[in-house]
Amino acid sequence: LVILPDTALNDTPVTRVSRIIHLAVEYRSHHHIRFPLHSGMKMSAFRMQIILTWCSAFLLRFSPEAFQVPSSHLERTNQRRHISATEQKDYVENQSEDTRIFFDIAVCDQELGRIVFNLKDSERILPLHHENLVKLVTGAVRSIDNRCSYVNCSFKHSPQFVETFPQYRWAHTLQGRGKNAVREDRISDPQHLKNCQHSVYGGVYYGLEYGAAEDFENGEGVVLTVPLVGAYRGSTSFSIVRVGESPQEWRERLLIESAVLGVLESGIDVLREMARQTSGPPTVVASGMVE
């Protein structure tokens, strides 16, 4: 065992090897040790000292670069690392692609068109609510329970959901059939909710933050929310809220006690047509994920 002094920590590899050799020689000379080479041969202390000294002088002729990895090897290693990093980036980007869902809307058997929502980062922020919404939109578990689907479900239709009436609330709510697609009881996810709460005047809302990025640069500011209180919380109900077009005194207050899961990506004209319908309730005739 060779213990180097603290000052050796800053030595080059060559100097460190030299220190070890000289310490070994001094230790051998002090204790009069002979070093066996193989069976039947022994080396005197004097000869061992000469050989070790020569090895030390030979090593000291080299610069520290002699102990470095060849540049060609480093280039190949860096190339492999670059390829690996690129592949990993592509994998992450593919995994993190935003989920887009659509609803085809009709009123009294007359098709109005399609509205598309981008669910952004809601899968990470509120995974249970996100999963439930996607499964209901796609009808993934409809074969198990035909209530787990939005097809043929109608939005609420009363003066507070028709734009031409003074009671209009700048939102359109679809209650669904009351059966969520991820569990038997109501969805409750307090652990994730406490990490995505946003305070506004009059209360708190959760999920995606309204206007946090470029999501609302078109000025429409329409979001998809799910209720966190009331009879339809944690089940199948969702609302399409026209935050950006609502009066200034309402705006984000419309989101209180709900969770924002998505942002309108296309179909604002269809939504406005929905808001003006007086002949009957808007109905979902088809829904699913945008490929």
C-alpha positions as protocol buffer text, in pm:
chain_id: "A"
residue {
  index: 1
  type: LEU
  ca { x: 0 y: 0 z: 0 }
}
residue {
  index: 2
  type: VAL
  ca { x: 145 y: 336 z: -106 }
}
residue {
  index: 3
  type: ILE
  ca { x: 6 y: 654 z: 50 }
}
residue {
  index: 4
  type: LEU
  ca { x: 87 y: 973 z: -141 }
}
residue {
  index: 5
  type: PRO
  ca { x: 103 y: 1314 z: 27 }
}
residue {
  index: 6
  type: ASP
  ca { x: -176 y: 1565 z: -27 }
}
residue {
  index: 7
  type: THR
  ca { x: 38 y: 1766 z: -268 }
}
residue {
  index: 8
  type: ALA
  ca { x: 34 y: 1471 z: -506 }
}
residue {
  index: 9
  type: LEU
  ca { x: -331 y: 1530 z: -589 }
}
residue {
  index: 10
  type: ASN
  ca { x: -231 y: 1802 z: -835 }
}
residue {
  index: 11
  type: ASP
  ca { x: 44 y: 1593 z: -999 }
}
residue {
  index: 12
  type: THR
  ca { x: 30 y: 1472 z: -1355 }
}
residue {
  index: 13
  type: PRO
  ca { x: -12 y: 1095 z: -1405 }
}
residue {
  index: 14
  type: VAL
  ca { x: 358 y: 1059 z: -1490 }
}
residue {
  index: 15
  type: THR
  ca { x: 474 y: 1242 z: -1178 }
}
residue {
  index: 16
  type: ARG
  ca { x: 238 y: 1036 z: -967 }
}
residue {
  index: 17
  type: VAL
  ca { x: 379 y: 711 z: -1106 }
}
residue {
  index: 18
  type: SER
  ca { x: 732 y: 837 z: -1038 }
}
residue {
  index: 19
  type: ARG
  ca { x: 641 y: 913 z: -676 }
}
residue {
  index: 20
  type: ILE
  ca { x: 505 y: 563 z: -630 }
}
residue {
  index: 21
  type: ILE
  ca { x: 819 y: 403 z: -777 }
}
residue {
  index: 22
  type: HIS
  ca { x: 1056 y: 601 z: -555 }
}
residue {
  index: 23
  type: LEU
  ca { x: 850 y: 535 z: -245 }
}
residue {
  index: 24
  type: ALA
  ca { x: 857 y: 165 z: -328 }
}
residue {
  index: 25
  type: VAL
  ca { x: 1236 y: 175 z: -366 }
}
residue {
  index: 26
  type: GLU
  ca { x: 1282 y: 354 z: -32 }
}
residue {
  index: 27
  type: TYR
  ca { x: 1050 y: 110 z: 141 }
}
residue {
  index: 28
  type: ARG
  ca { x: 1237 y: -186 z: -10 }
}
residue {
  index: 29
  type: SER
  ca { x: 1579 y: -46 z: 84 }
}
residue {
  index: 30
  type: HIS
  ca { x: 1474 y: 30 z: 442 }
}
residue {
  index: 31
  type: HIS
  ca { x: 1331 y: -318 z: 504 }
}
residue {
  index: 32
  type: HIS
  ca { x: 1590 y: -507 z: 295 }
}
residue {
  index: 33
  type: ILE
  ca { x: 1328 y: -683 z: 86 }
}
residue {
  index: 34
  type: ARG
  ca { x: 1412 y: -904 z: -211 }
}
residue {
  index: 35
  type: PHE
  ca { x: 1160 y: -921 z: -496 }
}
residue {
  index: 36
  type: PRO
  ca { x: 1110 y: -1269 z: -653 }
}
residue {
  index: 37
  type: LEU
  ca { x: 1066 y: -1274 z: -1028 }
}
residue {
  index: 38
  type: HIS
  ca { x: 975 y: -1638 z: -1060 }
}
residue {
  index: 39
  type: SER
  ca { x: 1051 y: -1965 z: -890 }
}
residue {
  index: 40
  type: GLY
  ca { x: 1424 y: -2011 z: -838 }
}
residue {
  index: 41
  type: MET
  ca { x: 1528 y: -1649 z: -910 }
}
residue {
  index: 42
  type: LYS
  ca { x: 1572 y: -1356 z: -672 }
}
residue {
  index: 43
  type: MET
  ca { x: 1677 y: -999 z: -740 }
}
residue {
  index: 44
  type: SER
  ca { x: 1910 y: -807 z: -516 }
}
residue {
  index: 45
  type: ALA
  ca { x: 1808 y: -475 z: -366 }
}
residue {
  index: 46
  type: PHE
  ca { x: 2076 y: -294 z: -565 }
}
residue {
  index: 47
  type: ARG
  ca { x: 1958 y: -433 z: -899 }
}
residue {
  index: 48
  type: MET
  ca { x: 1595 y: -360 z: -811 }
}
residue {
  index: 49
  type: GLN
  ca { x: 1684 y: -1 z: -731 }
}
residue {
  index: 50
  type: ILE
  ca { x: 1860 y: 42 z: -1068 }
}
residue {
  index: 51
  type: ILE
  ca { x: 1562 y: -100 z: -1261 }
}
residue {
  index: 52
  type: LEU
  ca { x: 1306 y: 109 z: -1075 }
}
residue {
  index: 53
  type: THR
  ca { x: 1512 y: 424 z: -1117 }
}
residue {
  index: 54
  type: TRP
  ca { x: 1547 y: 358 z: -1491 }
}
residue {
  index: 55
  type: CYS
  ca { x: 1168 y: 303 z: -1518 }
}
residue {
  index: 56
  type: SER
  ca { x: 1109 y: 632 z: -1341 }
}
residue {
  index: 57
  type: ALA
  ca { x: 1341 y: 821 z: -1575 }
}
residue {
  index: 58
  type: PHE
  ca { x: 1180 y: 656 z: -1878 }
}
residue {
  index: 59
  type: LEU
  ca { x: 830 y: 752 z: -1769 }
}
residue {
  index: 60
  type: LEU
  ca { x: 929 y: 1110 z: -1698 }
}
residue {
  index: 61
  type: ARG
  ca { x: 1035 y: 1154 z: -2061 }
}
residue {
  index: 62
  type: PHE
  ca { x: 670 y: 1140 z: -2163 }
}
residue {
  index: 63
  type: SER
  ca { x: 427 y: 1428 z: -2140 }
}
residue {
  index: 64
  type: PRO
  ca { x: 82 y: 1385 z: -1980 }
}
residue {
  index: 65
  type: GLU
  ca { x: -64 y: 1365 z: -2329 }
}
residue {
  index: 66
  type: ALA
  ca { x: 76 y: 1015 z: -2351 }
}
residue {
  index: 67
  type: PHE
  ca { x: -186 y: 906 z: -2103 }
}
residue {
  index: 68
  type: GLN
  ca { x: -478 y: 1074 z: -2281 }
}
residue {
  index: 69
  type: VAL
  ca { x: -729 y: 891 z: -2495 }
}
residue {
  index: 70
  type: PRO
  ca { x: -642 y: 918 z: -2868 }
}
residue {
  index: 71
  type: SER
  ca { x: -831 y: 1195 z: -3043 }
}
residue {
  index: 72
  type: SER
  ca { x: -963 y: 955 z: -3304 }
}
residue {
  index: 73
  type: HIS
  ca { x: -1119 y: 746 z: -3031 }
}
residue {
  index: 74
  type: LEU
  ca { x: -1272 y: 1057 z: -2872 }
}
residue {
  index: 75
  type: GLU
  ca { x: -1419 y: 1161 z: -3205 }
}
residue {
  index: 76
  type: ARG
  ca { x: -1578 y: 821 z: -3252 }
}
residue {
  index: 77
  type: THR
  ca { x: -1709 y: 830 z: -2895 }
}
residue {
  index: 78
  type: ASN
  ca { x: -1848 y: 1181 z: -2939 }
}
residue {
  index: 79
  type: GLN
  ca { x: -2010 y: 1076 z: -3264 }
}
residue {
  index: 80
  type: ARG
  ca { x: -2178 y: 785 z: -3092 }
}
residue {
  index: 81
  type: ARG
  ca { x: -2290 y: 1015 z: -2812 }
}
residue {
  index: 82
  type: HIS
  ca { x: -2426 y: 1263 z: -3066 }
}
residue {
  index: 83
  type: ILE
  ca { x: -2625 y: 995 z: -3243 }
}
residue {
  index: 84
  type: SER
  ca { x: -2753 y: 864 z: -2915 }
}
residue {
  index: 85
  type: ALA
  ca { x: -2860 y: 1213 z: -2802 }
}
residue {
  index: 86
  type: THR
  ca { x: -3034 y: 1277 z: -3135 }
}
residue {
  index: 87
  type: GLU
  ca { x: -3221 y: 950 z: -3118 }
}
residue {
  index: 88
  type: GLN
  ca { x: -3320 y: 1022 z: -2760 }
}
residue {
  index: 89
  type: LYS
  ca { x: -3446 y: 1369 z: -2854 }
}
residue {
  index: 90
  type: ASP
  ca { x: -3655 y: 1226 z: -3137 }
}
residue {
  index: 91
  type: TYR
  ca { x: -3796 y: 967 z: -2901 }
}
residue {
  index: 92
  type: VAL
  ca { x: -3888 y: 1228 z: -2640 }
}
residue {
  index: 93
  type: GLU
  ca { x: -4047 y: 1452 z: -2905 }
}
residue {
  index: 94
  type: ASN
  ca { x: -4251 y: 1162 z: -3039 }
}
residue {
  index: 95
  type: GLN
  ca { x: -4357 y: 1067 z: -2689 }
}
residue {
  index: 96
  type: SER
  ca { x: -4450 y: 1422 z: -2596 }
}
residue {
  index: 97
  type: GLU
  ca { x: -4663 y: 1505 z: -2903 }
}
residue {
  index: 98
  type: ASP
  ca { x: -4976 y: 1691 z: -2800 }
}
residue {
  index: 99
  type: THR
  ca { x: -5302 y: 1500 z: -2793 }
}
residue {
  index: 100
  type: ARG
  ca { x: -5571 y: 1649 z: -3018 }
}
residue {
  index: 101
  type: ILE
  ca { x: -5937 y: 1555 z: -2992 }
}
residue {
  index: 102
  type: PHE
  ca { x: -6235 y: 1652 z: -3206 }
}
residue {
  index: 103
  type: PHE
  ca { x: -6611 y: 1678 z: -3179 }
}
residue {
  index: 104
  type: ASP
  ca { x: -6839 y: 1681 z: -3484 }
}
residue {
  index: 105
  type: ILE
  ca { x: -7143 y: 1892 z: -3399 }
}
residue {
  index: 106
  type: ALA
  ca { x: -7494 y: 1890 z: -3542 }
}
residue {
  index: 107
  type: VAL
  ca { x: -7820 y: 2065 z: -3454 }
}
residue {
  index: 108
  type: CYS
  ca { x: -8148 y: 1899 z: -3547 }
}
residue {
  index: 109
  type: ASP
  ca { x: -7966 y: 1662 z: -3784 }
}
residue {
  index: 110
  type: GLN
  ca { x: -7797 y: 1955 z: -3958 }
}
residue {
  index: 111
  type: GLU
  ca { x: -7418 y: 1935 z: -3936 }
}
residue {
  index: 112
  type: LEU
  ca { x: -7240 y: 2246 z: -3815 }
}
residue {
  index: 113
  type: GLY
  ca { x: -6882 y: 2124 z: -3845 }
}
residue {
  index: 114
  type: ARG
  ca { x: -6590 y: 2010 z: -3632 }
}
residue {
  index: 115
  type: ILE
  ca { x: -6418 y: 2164 z: -3332 }
}
residue {
  index: 116
  type: VAL
  ca { x: -6068 y: 2052 z: -3236 }
}
residue {
  index: 117
  type: PHE
  ca { x: -5896 y: 2087 z: -2899 }
}
residue {
  index: 118
  type: ASN
  ca { x: -5528 y: 2052 z: -2817 }
}
residue {
  index: 119
  type: LEU
  ca { x: -5486 y: 1893 z: -2473 }
}
residue {
  index: 120
  type: LYS
  ca { x: -5133 y: 2031 z: -2444 }
}
residue {
  index: 121
  type: ASP
  ca { x: -4958 y: 1921 z: -2125 }
}
residue {
  index: 122
  type: SER
  ca { x: -5269 y: 1806 z: -1937 }
}
residue {
  index: 123
  type: GLU
  ca { x: -5160 y: 1441 z: -1957 }
}
residue {
  index: 124
  type: ARG
  ca { x: -4871 y: 1522 z: -1722 }
}
residue {
  index: 125
  type: ILE
  ca { x: -5049 y: 1782 z: -1511 }
}
residue {
  index: 126
  type: LEU
  ca { x: -5378 y: 1595 z: -1450 }
}
residue {
  index: 127
  type: PRO
  ca { x: -5328 y: 1238 z: -1579 }
}
residue {
  index: 128
  type: LEU
  ca { x: -5654 y: 1087 z: -1451 }
}
residue {
  index: 129
  type: HIS
  ca { x: -5877 y: 1360 z: -1590 }
}
residue {
  index: 130
  type: HIS
  ca { x: -5687 y: 1355 z: -1917 }
}
residue {
  index: 131
  type: GLU
  ca { x: -5717 y: 977 z: -1951 }
}
residue {
  index: 132
  type: ASN
  ca { x: -6087 y: 984 z: -1872 }
}
residue {
  index: 133
  type: LEU
  ca { x: -6158 y: 1255 z: -2130 }
}
residue {
  index: 134
  type: VAL
  ca { x: -5960 y: 1077 z: -2404 }
}
residue {
  index: 135
  type: LYS
  ca { x: -6127 y: 742 z: -2337 }
}
residue {
  index: 136
  type: LEU
  ca { x: -6473 y: 899 z: -2345 }
}
residue {
  index: 137
  type: VAL
  ca { x: -6393 y: 1086 z: -2666 }
}
residue {
  index: 138
  type: THR
  ca { x: -6259 y: 776 z: -2839 }
}
residue {
  index: 139
  type: GLY
  ca { x: -6510 y: 533 z: -2687 }
}
residue {
  index: 140
  type: ALA
  ca { x: -6220 y: 310 z: -2582 }
}
residue {
  index: 141
  type: VAL
  ca { x: -6423 y: 120 z: -2321 }
}
residue {
  index: 142
  type: ARG
  ca { x: -6763 y: 150 z: -2486 }
}
residue {
  index: 143
  type: SER
  ca { x: -6772 y: -226 z: -2547 }
}
residue {
  index: 144
  type: ILE
  ca { x: -6761 y: -274 z: -2170 }
}
residue {
  index: 145
  type: ASP
  ca { x: -7010 y: 2 z: -2088 }
}
residue {
  index: 146
  type: ASN
  ca { x: -7192 y: 186 z: -2367 }
}
residue {
  index: 147
  type: ARG
  ca { x: -7231 y: 488 z: -2140 }
}
residue {
  index: 148
  type: CYS
  ca { x: -6857 y: 560 z: -2177 }
}
residue {
  index: 149
  type: SER
  ca { x: -6890 y: 771 z: -2490 }
}
residue {
  index: 150
  type: TYR
  ca { x: -6989 y: 1122 z: -2597 }
}
residue {
  index: 151
  type: VAL
  ca { x: -7151 y: 1021 z: -2925 }
}
residue {
  index: 152
  type: ASN
  ca { x: -7517 y: 1129 z: -2941 }
}
residue {
  index: 153
  type: CYS
  ca { x: -7482 y: 1333 z: -2623 }
}
residue {
  index: 154
  type: SER
  ca { x: -7626 y: 1685 z: -2634 }
}
residue {
  index: 155
  type: PHE
  ca { x: -7504 y: 2010 z: -2484 }
}
residue {
  index: 156
  type: LYS
  ca { x: -7728 y: 2189 z: -2238 }
}
residue {
  index: 157
  type: HIS
  ca { x: -7977 y: 2414 z: -2412 }
}
residue {
  index: 158
  type: SER
  ca { x: -8137 y: 2699 z: -2222 }
}
residue {
  index: 159
  type: PRO
  ca { x: -8118 y: 3083 z: -2223 }
}
residue {
  index: 160
  type: GLN
  ca { x: -7785 y: 3078 z: -2036 }
}
residue {
  index: 161
  type: PHE
  ca { x: -7630 y: 2871 z: -2320 }
}
residue {
  index: 162
  type: VAL
  ca { x: -7769 y: 3077 z: -2610 }
}
residue {
  index: 163
  type: GLU
  ca { x: -7573 y: 3387 z: -2703 }
}
residue {
  index: 164
  type: THR
  ca { x: -7875 y: 3597 z: -2801 }
}
residue {
  index: 165
  type: PHE
  ca { x: -8016 y: 3586 z: -2447 }
}
residue {
  index: 166
  type: PRO
  ca { x: -7897 y: 3821 z: -2169 }
}
residue {
  index: 167
  type: GLN
  ca { x: -7845 y: 3521 z: -1939 }
}
residue {
  index: 168
  type: TYR
  ca { x: -7571 y: 3381 z: -2163 }
}
residue {
  index: 169
  type: ARG
  ca { x: -7277 y: 3251 z: -1957 }
}
residue {
  index: 170
  type: TRP
  ca { x: -7010 y: 3227 z: -2234 }
}
residue {
  index: 171
  type: ALA
  ca { x: -6986 y: 2850 z: -2193 }
}
residue {
  index: 172
  type: HIS
  ca { x: -7140 y: 2534 z: -2338 }
}
residue {
  index: 173
  type: THR
  ca { x: -7170 y: 2231 z: -2112 }
}
residue {
  index: 174
  type: LEU
  ca { x: -7210 y: 1867 z: -2204 }
}
residue {
  index: 175
  type: GLN
  ca { x: -7294 y: 1639 z: -1913 }
}
residue {
  index: 176
  type: GLY
  ca { x: -7248 y: 1307 z: -2084 }
}
residue {
  index: 177
  type: ARG
  ca { x: -7397 y: 988 z: -1943 }
}
residue {
  index: 178
  type: GLY
  ca { x: -7246 y: 1011 z: -1595 }
}
residue {
  index: 179
  type: LYS
  ca { x: -7012 y: 711 z: -1623 }
}
residue {
  index: 180
  type: ASN
  ca { x: -6639 y: 785 z: -1627 }
}
residue {
  index: 181
  type: ALA
  ca { x: -6405 y: 556 z: -1817 }
}
residue {
  index: 182
  type: VAL
  ca { x: -6118 y: 505 z: -1573 }
}
residue {
  index: 183
  type: ARG
  ca { x: -6273 y: 396 z: -1241 }
}
residue {
  index: 184
  type: GLU
  ca { x: -6599 y: 302 z: -1073 }
}
residue {
  index: 185
  type: ASP
  ca { x: -6621 y: 603 z: -842 }
}
residue {
  index: 186
  type: ARG
  ca { x: -6568 y: 971 z: -916 }
}
residue {
  index: 187
  type: ILE
  ca { x: -6224 y: 1089 z: -1021 }
}
residue {
  index: 188
  type: SER
  ca { x: -6036 y: 1262 z: -741 }
}
residue {
  index: 189
  type: ASP
  ca { x: -5674 y: 1364 z: -783 }
}
residue {
  index: 190
  type: PRO
  ca { x: -5583 y: 1611 z: -504 }
}
residue {
  index: 191
  type: GLN
  ca { x: -5210 y: 1543 z: -528 }
}
residue {
  index: 192
  type: HIS
  ca { x: -5188 y: 1666 z: -888 }
}
residue {
  index: 193
  type: LEU
  ca { x: -5448 y: 1940 z: -841 }
}
residue {
  index: 194
  type: LYS
  ca { x: -5248 y: 2115 z: -570 }
}
residue {
  index: 195
  type: ASN
  ca { x: -4953 y: 2143 z: -809 }
}
residue {
  index: 196
  type: CYS
  ca { x: -5146 y: 2320 z: -1086 }
}
residue {
  index: 197
  type: GLN
  ca { x: -5372 y: 2571 z: -913 }
}
residue {
  index: 198
  type: HIS
  ca { x: -5406 y: 2929 z: -1036 }
}
residue {
  index: 199
  type: SER
  ca { x: -5551 y: 3211 z: -830 }
}
residue {
  index: 200
  type: VAL
  ca { x: -5783 y: 3468 z: -984 }
}
residue {
  index: 201
  type: TYR
  ca { x: -6009 y: 3730 z: -837 }
}
residue {
  index: 202
  type: GLY
  ca { x: -6284 y: 3540 z: -657 }
}
residue {
  index: 203
  type: GLY
  ca { x: -6131 y: 3193 z: -642 }
}
residue {
  index: 204
  type: VAL
  ca { x: -5899 y: 2931 z: -790 }
}
residue {
  index: 205
  type: TYR
  ca { x: -5893 y: 2718 z: -1103 }
}
residue {
  index: 206
  type: TYR
  ca { x: -5665 y: 2426 z: -1195 }
}
residue {
  index: 207
  type: GLY
  ca { x: -5491 y: 2253 z: -1483 }
}
residue {
  index: 208
  type: LEU
  ca { x: -5344 y: 2444 z: -1777 }
}
residue {
  index: 209
  type: GLU
  ca { x: -5284 y: 2812 z: -1706 }
}
residue {
  index: 210
  type: TYR
  ca { x: -5491 y: 3041 z: -1923 }
}
residue {
  index: 211
  type: GLY
  ca { x: -5277 y: 3258 z: -2151 }
}
residue {
  index: 212
  type: ALA
  ca { x: -4950 y: 3110 z: -2021 }
}
residue {
  index: 213
  type: ALA
  ca { x: -4794 y: 3079 z: -2367 }
}
residue {
  index: 214
  type: GLU
  ca { x: -4881 y: 3145 z: -2730 }
}
residue {
  index: 215
  type: ASP
  ca { x: -5197 y: 2936 z: -2697 }
}
residue {
  index: 216
  type: PHE
  ca { x: -5424 y: 3241 z: -2699 }
}
residue {
  index: 217
  type: GLU
  ca { x: -5244 y: 3472 z: -2937 }
}
residue {
  index: 218
  type: ASN
  ca { x: -5540 y: 3461 z: -3178 }
}
residue {
  index: 219
  type: GLY
  ca { x: -5751 y: 3635 z: -2916 }
}
residue {
  index: 220
  type: GLU
  ca { x: -6021 y: 3367 z: -2909 }
}
residue {
  index: 221
  type: GLY
  ca { x: -5921 y: 3222 z: -2573 }
}
residue {
  index: 222
  type: VAL
  ca { x: -6148 y: 2917 z: -2578 }
}
residue {
  index: 223
  type: VAL
  ca { x: -6069 y: 2633 z: -2340 }
}
residue {
  index: 224
  type: LEU
  ca { x: -6208 y: 2292 z: -2250 }
}
residue {
  index: 225
  type: THR
  ca { x: -6268 y: 2239 z: -1879 }
}
residue {
  index: 226
  type: VAL
  ca { x: -6401 y: 1971 z: -1645 }
}
residue {
  index: 227
  type: PRO
  ca { x: -6589 y: 2053 z: -1323 }
}
residue {
  index: 228
  type: LEU
  ca { x: -6432 y: 1984 z: -984 }
}
residue {
  index: 229
  type: VAL
  ca { x: -6747 y: 2050 z: -782 }
}
residue {
  index: 230
  type: GLY
  ca { x: -7112 y: 1967 z: -828 }
}
residue {
  index: 231
  type: ALA
  ca { x: -7310 y: 1659 z: -926 }
}
residue {
  index: 232
  type: TYR
  ca { x: -7110 y: 1589 z: -1243 }
}
residue {
  index: 233
  type: ARG
  ca { x: -6759 y: 1633 z: -1102 }
}
residue {
  index: 234
  type: GLY
  ca { x: -6511 y: 1357 z: -1177 }
}
residue {
  index: 235
  type: SER
  ca { x: -6738 y: 1183 z: -1428 }
}
residue {
  index: 236
  type: THR
  ca { x: -6828 y: 1274 z: -1787 }
}
residue {
  index: 237
  type: SER
  ca { x: -6916 y: 1642 z: -1788 }
}
residue {
  index: 238
  type: PHE
  ca { x: -6704 y: 1905 z: -1965 }
}
residue {
  index: 239
  type: SER
  ca { x: -6751 y: 2264 z: -2074 }
}
residue {
  index: 240
  type: ILE
  ca { x: -6629 y: 2475 z: -2364 }
}
residue {
  index: 241
  type: VAL
  ca { x: -6559 y: 2819 z: -2216 }
}
residue {
  index: 242
  type: ARG
  ca { x: -6518 y: 3133 z: -2429 }
}
residue {
  index: 243
  type: VAL
  ca { x: -6286 y: 3317 z: -2190 }
}
residue {
  index: 244
  type: GLY
  ca { x: -6128 y: 3550 z: -2444 }
}
residue {
  index: 245
  type: GLU
  ca { x: -6460 y: 3673 z: -2585 }
}
residue {
  index: 246
  type: SER
  ca { x: -6635 y: 3715 z: -2252 }
}
residue {
  index: 247
  type: PRO
  ca { x: -6679 y: 4055 z: -2081 }
}
residue {
  index: 248
  type: GLN
  ca { x: -6368 y: 4188 z: -1908 }
}
residue {
  index: 249
  type: GLU
  ca { x: -6520 y: 4145 z: -1562 }
}
residue {
  index: 250
  type: TRP
  ca { x: -6570 y: 3772 z: -1622 }
}
residue {
  index: 251
  type: ARG
  ca { x: -6275 y: 3632 z: -1816 }
}
residue {
  index: 252
  type: GLU
  ca { x: -6075 y: 3384 z: -1602 }
}
residue {
  index: 253
  type: ARG
  ca { x: -6339 y: 3392 z: -1330 }
}
residue {
  index: 254
  type: LEU
  ca { x: -6539 y: 3164 z: -1560 }
}
residue {
  index: 255
  type: LEU
  ca { x: -6281 y: 2893 z: -1484 }
}
residue {
  index: 256
  type: ILE
  ca { x: -6316 y: 2896 z: -1104 }
}
residue {
  index: 257
  type: GLU
  ca { x: -6363 y: 2549 z: -946 }
}
residue {
  index: 258
  type: SER
  ca { x: -6283 y: 2372 z: -1272 }
}
residue {
  index: 259
  type: ALA
  ca { x: -5974 y: 2225 z: -1439 }
}
residue {
  index: 260
  type: VAL
  ca { x: -5852 y: 2339 z: -1782 }
}
residue {
  index: 261
  type: LEU
  ca { x: -5754 y: 2038 z: -1995 }
}
residue {
  index: 262
  type: GLY
  ca { x: -5736 y: 2177 z: -2347 }
}
residue {
  index: 263
  type: VAL
  ca { x: -5726 y: 2476 z: -2579 }
}
residue {
  index: 264
  type: LEU
  ca { x: -5937 y: 2530 z: -2891 }
}
residue {
  index: 265
  type: GLU
  ca { x: -5721 y: 2476 z: -3197 }
}
residue {
  index: 266
  type: SER
  ca { x: -5981 y: 2509 z: -3473 }
}
residue {
  index: 267
  type: GLY
  ca { x: -6355 y: 2542 z: -3514 }
}
residue {
  index: 268
  type: ILE
  ca { x: -6428 y: 2884 z: -3363 }
}
residue {
  index: 269
  type: ASP
  ca { x: -6692 y: 2948 z: -3631 }
}
residue {
  index: 270
  type: VAL
  ca { x: -6865 y: 2621 z: -3543 }
}
residue {
  index: 271
  type: LEU
  ca { x: -6863 y: 2718 z: -3176 }
}
residue {
  index: 272
  type: ARG
  ca { x: -7015 y: 3057 z: -3250 }
}
residue {
  index: 273
  type: GLU
  ca { x: -7282 y: 2889 z: -3458 }
}
residue {
  index: 274
  type: MET
  ca { x: -7355 y: 2657 z: -3165 }
}
residue {
  index: 275
  type: ALA
  ca { x: -7398 y: 2959 z: -2942 }
}
residue {
  index: 276
  type: ARG
  ca { x: -7665 y: 3110 z: -3166 }
}
residue {
  index: 277
  type: GLN
  ca { x: -7884 y: 2800 z: -3203 }
}
residue {
  index: 278
  type: THR
  ca { x: -8240 y: 2833 z: -3078 }
}
residue {
  index: 279
  type: SER
  ca { x: -8399 y: 2546 z: -3270 }
}
residue {
  index: 280
  type: GLY
  ca { x: -8244 y: 2271 z: -3057 }
}
residue {
  index: 281
  type: PRO
  ca { x: -7946 y: 2157 z: -2855 }
}
residue {
  index: 282
  type: PRO
  ca { x: -7609 y: 2103 z: -3025 }
}
residue {
  index: 283
  type: THR
  ca { x: -7529 y: 1729 z: -3035 }
}
residue {
  index: 284
  type: VAL
  ca { x: -7205 y: 1537 z: -3072 }
}
residue {
  index: 285
  type: VAL
  ca { x: -7247 y: 1308 z: -3373 }
}
residue {
  index: 286
  type: ALA
  ca { x: -6885 y: 1185 z: -3374 }
}
residue {
  index: 287
  type: SER
  ca { x: -6572 y: 1229 z: -3163 }
}
residue {
  index: 288
  type: GLY
  ca { x: -6221 y: 1095 z: -3150 }
}
residue {
  index: 289
  type: MET
  ca { x: -5852 y: 1175 z: -3172 }
}
residue {
  index: 290
  type: VAL
  ca { x: -5697 y: 1374 z: -3455 }
}
residue {
  index: 291
  type: GLU
  ca { x: -5436 y: 1158 z: -3629 }
}
